């Protein structure tokens, strides 16, 4: 079974500073990787995904993530964060079990943007 | 339209009550999921339906009973729950094919409190 590791449980950063949220996965086969964001008292929203093709993927709100096969990583970055980016961020990998997709989530990283 | 809706938003129930959570999507997705999320934790997969058939049950206690009456609806019937079942219950859906571009979309969740 695949697994996802998010080593940082909490990342504090000042507004307008850059941030990187780390995600490592364990798999030797093709992977599909996702970043989800969860604002307080809400469900999960898809931020961006890597399915194939270009290893650098971007979201509409300035986040980007790079798929690195040799390092089995899919770190999330943003060059300048806003207060509104404060949320929980989950990295996930999709695997197939009995012909059905399962999504394996990391433990999450709480991004706290400070004024 | 990439919306998954869930009702109710909040639910308080006693340990002897019977209640149901509802989830609906109109994206033509044929895979639907129930997750349980405790505070400050990642979502934990409970059930997966693929083409209206239960394909994954992650050893969930029988006091949780899923139902998929049609391709757009997913229910979770609750009976004789315990206080430790209090959590945010998330529904999600995705395509169920093998095109490689399937993405999971989440509803806003139902926050359940068992007294």
CSV table of C-alpha atoms in Angstrom, one decimal:
chain,number,residue,atom,x,y,z
A,1,UNK,CA,0.0,0.0,0.0
A,2,UNK,CA,1.1,3.5,-0.7
A,3,UNK,CA,1.7,6.1,2.0
A,4,UNK,CA,2.1,9.8,2.2
A,5,UNK,CA,4.3,11.7,4.7
A,6,UNK,CA,3.9,15.3,5.7
A,7,UNK,CA,6.7,15.9,8.1
A,8,UNK,CA,5.6,19.4,9.2
A,9,UNK,CA,2.5,19.4,11.3
A,10,UNK,CA,2.5,23.2,11.6
A,11,UNK,CA,4.2,25.9,9.6
A,12,UNK,CA,4.1,29.5,10.8
A,13,UNK,CA,5.1,32.2,8.2
A,14,UNK,CA,4.8,35.9,7.9
A,15,UNK,CA,2.5,37.5,5.4
A,16,UNK,CA,4.2,38.0,2.0
A,17,UNK,CA,7.0,35.6,2.8
A,18,UNK,CA,7.5,32.4,0.7
A,19,UNK,CA,6.5,29.0,2.0
A,20,UNK,CA,7.1,25.4,1.2
A,21,UNK,CA,5.0,22.5,2.6
A,22,UNK,CA,6.6,19.2,2.2
A,23,UNK,CA,5.1,15.9,1.0
A,24,UNK,CA,6.8,12.6,0.3
A,25,UNK,CA,5.2,9.5,-1.0
A,26,UNK,CA,6.1,5.9,-1.2
A,27,UNK,CA,5.5,4.2,-4.4
A,28,UNK,CA,7.5,2.6,-7.2
A,29,UNK,CA,4.7,2.7,-9.7
A,30,UNK,CA,2.9,5.4,-11.5
A,31,UNK,CA,1.4,7.9,-9.0
A,32,UNK,CA,-1.3,10.4,-9.1
A,33,UNK,CA,-0.7,13.1,-6.5
A,34,UNK,CA,-3.0,15.8,-5.1
A,35,UNK,CA,-2.9,18.8,-2.7
A,36,UNK,CA,-6.1,19.7,-0.9
A,37,UNK,CA,-6.8,22.7,1.3
A,38,UNK,CA,-9.3,22.7,4.2
A,39,UNK,CA,-10.4,26.0,5.7
A,40,UNK,CA,-11.8,25.9,9.3
A,41,UNK,CA,-15.2,24.1,9.5
A,42,UNK,CA,-15.2,23.3,5.8
A,43,UNK,CA,-14.7,20.4,3.5
A,44,UNK,CA,-11.6,19.7,1.4
A,45,UNK,CA,-11.0,21.7,-1.7
A,46,UNK,CA,-8.7,20.5,-4.5
A,47,UNK,CA,-5.8,22.8,-4.8
A,48,UNK,CA,-3.8,21.1,-7.6
A,49,UNK,CA,-2.9,17.7,-8.9
A,50,UNK,CA,-0.3,15.8,-10.8
A,51,UNK,CA,-1.5,13.1,-13.1
A,52,UNK,CA,1.1,13.1,-15.9
A,53,UNK,CA,3.0,15.4,-18.2
A,54,UNK,CA,4.8,18.5,-16.9
A,55,UNK,CA,6.2,18.0,-13.4
A,56,UNK,CA,5.4,21.5,-12.3
A,57,UNK,CA,1.7,22.1,-11.7
A,58,UNK,CA,0.1,25.4,-10.7
A,59,UNK,CA,-3.1,26.4,-9.0
A,60,UNK,CA,-5.2,29.5,-9.8
A,61,UNK,CA,-4.3,31.2,-6.5
A,62,UNK,CA,-0.5,31.2,-6.8
A,63,UNK,CA,0.4,27.8,-5.4
A,64,UNK,CA,2.6,25.4,-7.3
A,65,UNK,CA,3.9,21.9,-6.7
A,66,UNK,CA,6.7,20.0,-8.4
A,67,UNK,CA,6.6,16.2,-8.9
A,68,UNK,CA,10.1,14.8,-8.2
A,69,UNK,CA,10.2,11.2,-9.0
A,70,UNK,CA,13.8,10.6,-7.9
A,71,UNK,CA,13.1,12.1,-4.5
A,72,UNK,CA,9.5,10.8,-4.3
A,73,UNK,CA,8.3,14.3,-3.4
A,74,UNK,CA,5.5,16.6,-4.3
A,75,UNK,CA,6.2,19.8,-2.3
A,76,UNK,CA,3.8,22.7,-2.3
A,77,UNK,CA,5.2,26.2,-2.6
A,78,UNK,CA,3.9,29.8,-2.8
A,79,UNK,CA,6.3,32.7,-3.3
A,80,UNK,CA,4.2,35.2,-1.2
A,81,UNK,CA,1.5,34.1,1.2
A,82,UNK,CA,-1.6,36.0,2.4
A,83,UNK,CA,-3.5,35.9,5.6
A,84,UNK,CA,-6.3,34.1,3.8
A,85,UNK,CA,-4.0,31.2,3.0
A,86,UNK,CA,-4.2,30.1,6.7
A,87,UNK,CA,-5.6,26.6,6.5
A,88,UNK,CA,-4.9,22.9,6.8
A,89,UNK,CA,-3.1,21.4,3.7
A,90,UNK,CA,-3.3,17.7,2.9
A,91,UNK,CA,-1.2,15.9,0.4
A,92,UNK,CA,-2.8,12.7,-1.1
A,93,UNK,CA,-1.9,9.9,-3.4
A,94,UNK,CA,-4.3,7.8,-5.3
A,95,UNK,CA,-4.0,4.0,-5.5
A,96,UNK,CA,-6.1,1.3,-7.0
A,97,UNK,CA,-7.6,-1.4,-4.8
A,98,UNK,CA,-9.8,-4.1,-6.3
A,99,UNK,CA,-10.3,-1.9,-9.4
A,100,UNK,CA,-11.5,1.0,-7.2
A,101,UNK,CA,-9.6,4.2,-6.5
A,102,UNK,CA,-8.6,4.9,-2.9
A,103,UNK,CA,-7.0,8.2,-1.8
A,104,UNK,CA,-4.4,8.0,0.9
A,105,UNK,CA,-4.0,11.3,2.8
A,106,UNK,CA,-1.0,12.6,4.7
A,107,UNK,CA,-1.5,13.8,8.3
A,108,UNK,CA,-1.8,17.4,7.1
A,109,UNK,CA,0.2,20.6,7.6
A,110,UNK,CA,-1.4,23.6,9.3
A,111,UNK,CA,-0.2,26.8,7.6
A,112,UNK,CA,-0.5,29.8,9.8
A,113,UNK,CA,0.1,33.1,8.2
A,114,UNK,CA,1.1,35.9,10.6
A,115,UNK,CA,0.5,39.6,10.1
B,1,UNK,CA,-20.6,22.3,-11.9
B,2,UNK,CA,-18.2,20.6,-9.5
B,3,UNK,CA,-20.4,20.6,-6.5
B,4,UNK,CA,-21.0,17.9,-4.0
B,5,UNK,CA,-23.8,18.7,-1.5
B,6,UNK,CA,-24.3,17.3,2.0
B,7,UNK,CA,-27.2,17.5,4.4
B,8,UNK,CA,-27.6,18.2,7.2
B,9,UNK,CA,-24.7,20.6,7.9
B,10,UNK,CA,-24.9,19.8,11.6
B,11,UNK,CA,-26.4,16.9,13.5
B,12,UNK,CA,-26.8,16.2,17.2
B,13,UNK,CA,-28.1,12.7,18.1
B,14,UNK,CA,-28.4,10.5,21.2
B,15,UNK,CA,-26.9,7.0,21.3
B,16,UNK,CA,-30.3,5.4,20.8
B,17,UNK,CA,-31.3,7.5,17.8
B,18,UNK,CA,-31.4,6.6,14.1
B,19,UNK,CA,-30.5,9.3,11.6
B,20,UNK,CA,-29.2,9.5,8.1
B,21,UNK,CA,-26.6,11.7,6.3
B,22,UNK,CA,-27.2,12.5,2.6
B,23,UNK,CA,-24.8,13.3,-0.2
B,24,UNK,CA,-25.6,14.3,-3.7
B,25,UNK,CA,-23.6,15.1,-6.9
B,26,UNK,CA,-24.7,15.8,-10.5
B,27,UNK,CA,-21.3,15.6,-12.2
B,28,UNK,CA,-22.0,12.1,-13.6
B,29,UNK,CA,-19.4,10.6,-11.2
B,30,UNK,CA,-19.8,6.9,-10.7
B,31,UNK,CA,-17.6,6.6,-7.6
B,32,UNK,CA,-18.7,8.0,-4.3
B,33,UNK,CA,-17.0,7.9,-0.9
B,34,UNK,CA,-17.6,8.4,2.8
B,35,UNK,CA,-14.9,9.7,5.0
B,36,UNK,CA,-14.7,10.4,8.8
B,37,UNK,CA,-12.5,13.2,10.0
B,38,UNK,CA,-11.7,13.9,13.6
B,39,UNK,CA,-10.3,17.3,14.7
B,40,UNK,CA,-6.8,18.0,13.5
B,41,UNK,CA,-6.6,14.7,11.6
B,42,UNK,CA,-6.7,13.7,8.0
B,43,UNK,CA,-9.9,12.1,6.5
B,44,UNK,CA,-10.2,8.4,7.1
B,45,UNK,CA,-11.8,6.4,4.4
B,46,UNK,CA,-15.0,4.5,5.4
B,47,UNK,CA,-16.7,3.3,2.3
B,48,UNK,CA,-16.4,3.5,-1.5
B,49,UNK,CA,-19.2,2.8,-4.0
B,50,UNK,CA,-18.3,2.2,-7.6
B,51,UNK,CA,-21.2,2.1,-10.1
B,52,UNK,CA,-23.7,1.9,-7.2
B,53,UNK,CA,-22.0,-1.1,-5.7
B,54,UNK,CA,-20.1,-1.2,-2.5
B,55,UNK,CA,-16.5,-1.9,-3.4
B,56,UNK,CA,-14.6,-0.9,-0.3
B,57,UNK,CA,-15.6,-1.2,3.3
B,58,UNK,CA,-12.7,-0.2,5.6
B,59,UNK,CA,-13.8,-2.5,8.5
B,60,UNK,CA,-16.4,0.1,9.6
B,61,UNK,CA,-18.6,-0.9,12.6
B,62,UNK,CA,-22.1,-2.1,11.5
B,63,UNK,CA,-23.7,0.9,13.3
B,64,UNK,CA,-22.8,2.8,10.1
B,65,UNK,CA,-24.7,1.5,7.1
B,66,UNK,CA,-24.1,3.1,3.7
B,67,UNK,CA,-26.6,3.1,0.8
B,68,UNK,CA,-26.3,4.2,-2.8
B,69,UNK,CA,-29.9,4.4,-4.2
B,70,UNK,CA,-28.7,5.8,-7.5
B,71,UNK,CA,-25.7,7.2,-9.3
B,72,UNK,CA,-26.2,10.7,-7.8
B,73,UNK,CA,-27.1,9.9,-4.2
B,74,UNK,CA,-25.2,8.4,-1.3
B,75,UNK,CA,-26.6,7.9,2.2
B,76,UNK,CA,-25.0,7.0,5.5
B,77,UNK,CA,-27.5,5.5,8.0
B,78,UNK,CA,-26.5,5.9,11.6
B,79,UNK,CA,-27.8,3.8,14.5
B,80,UNK,CA,-26.7,3.3,18.1
B,81,UNK,CA,-23.7,5.5,17.7
B,82,UNK,CA,-21.1,6.1,20.4
B,83,UNK,CA,-19.8,9.5,21.6
B,84,UNK,CA,-16.4,8.7,19.9
B,85,UNK,CA,-18.2,8.7,16.6
B,86,UNK,CA,-18.6,12.4,16.8
B,87,UNK,CA,-16.7,13.8,13.9
B,88,UNK,CA,-16.9,15.6,10.5
B,89,UNK,CA,-18.3,13.2,7.9
B,90,UNK,CA,-17.2,14.0,4.4
B,91,UNK,CA,-18.7,12.8,1.2
B,92,UNK,CA,-16.7,12.8,-2.1
B,93,UNK,CA,-17.1,11.7,-5.6
B,94,UNK,CA,-15.0,11.0,-8.7
B,95,UNK,CA,-15.0,9.4,-12.0
B,96,UNK,CA,-14.7,5.6,-11.8
B,97,UNK,CA,-12.9,5.0,-15.1
B,98,UNK,CA,-9.3,4.4,-15.9
B,99,UNK,CA,-8.6,7.5,-18.0
B,100,UNK,CA,-6.0,8.6,-15.4
B,101,UNK,CA,-7.5,12.1,-15.1
B,102,UNK,CA,-10.0,11.3,-12.3
B,103,UNK,CA,-10.1,13.8,-9.4
B,104,UNK,CA,-12.0,13.5,-6.2
B,105,UNK,CA,-14.3,16.3,-5.2
B,106,UNK,CA,-15.5,16.8,-1.6
B,107,UNK,CA,-18.7,18.1,-0.1
B,108,UNK,CA,-18.6,20.5,2.9
B,109,UNK,CA,-19.3,17.8,5.4
B,110,UNK,CA,-21.8,17.0,8.2
B,111,UNK,CA,-20.6,17.8,11.7
B,112,UNK,CA,-22.0,15.1,13.9
B,113,UNK,CA,-22.2,15.2,17.7
B,114,UNK,CA,-23.2,12.1,19.6
B,115,UNK,CA,-24.4,12.6,23.1
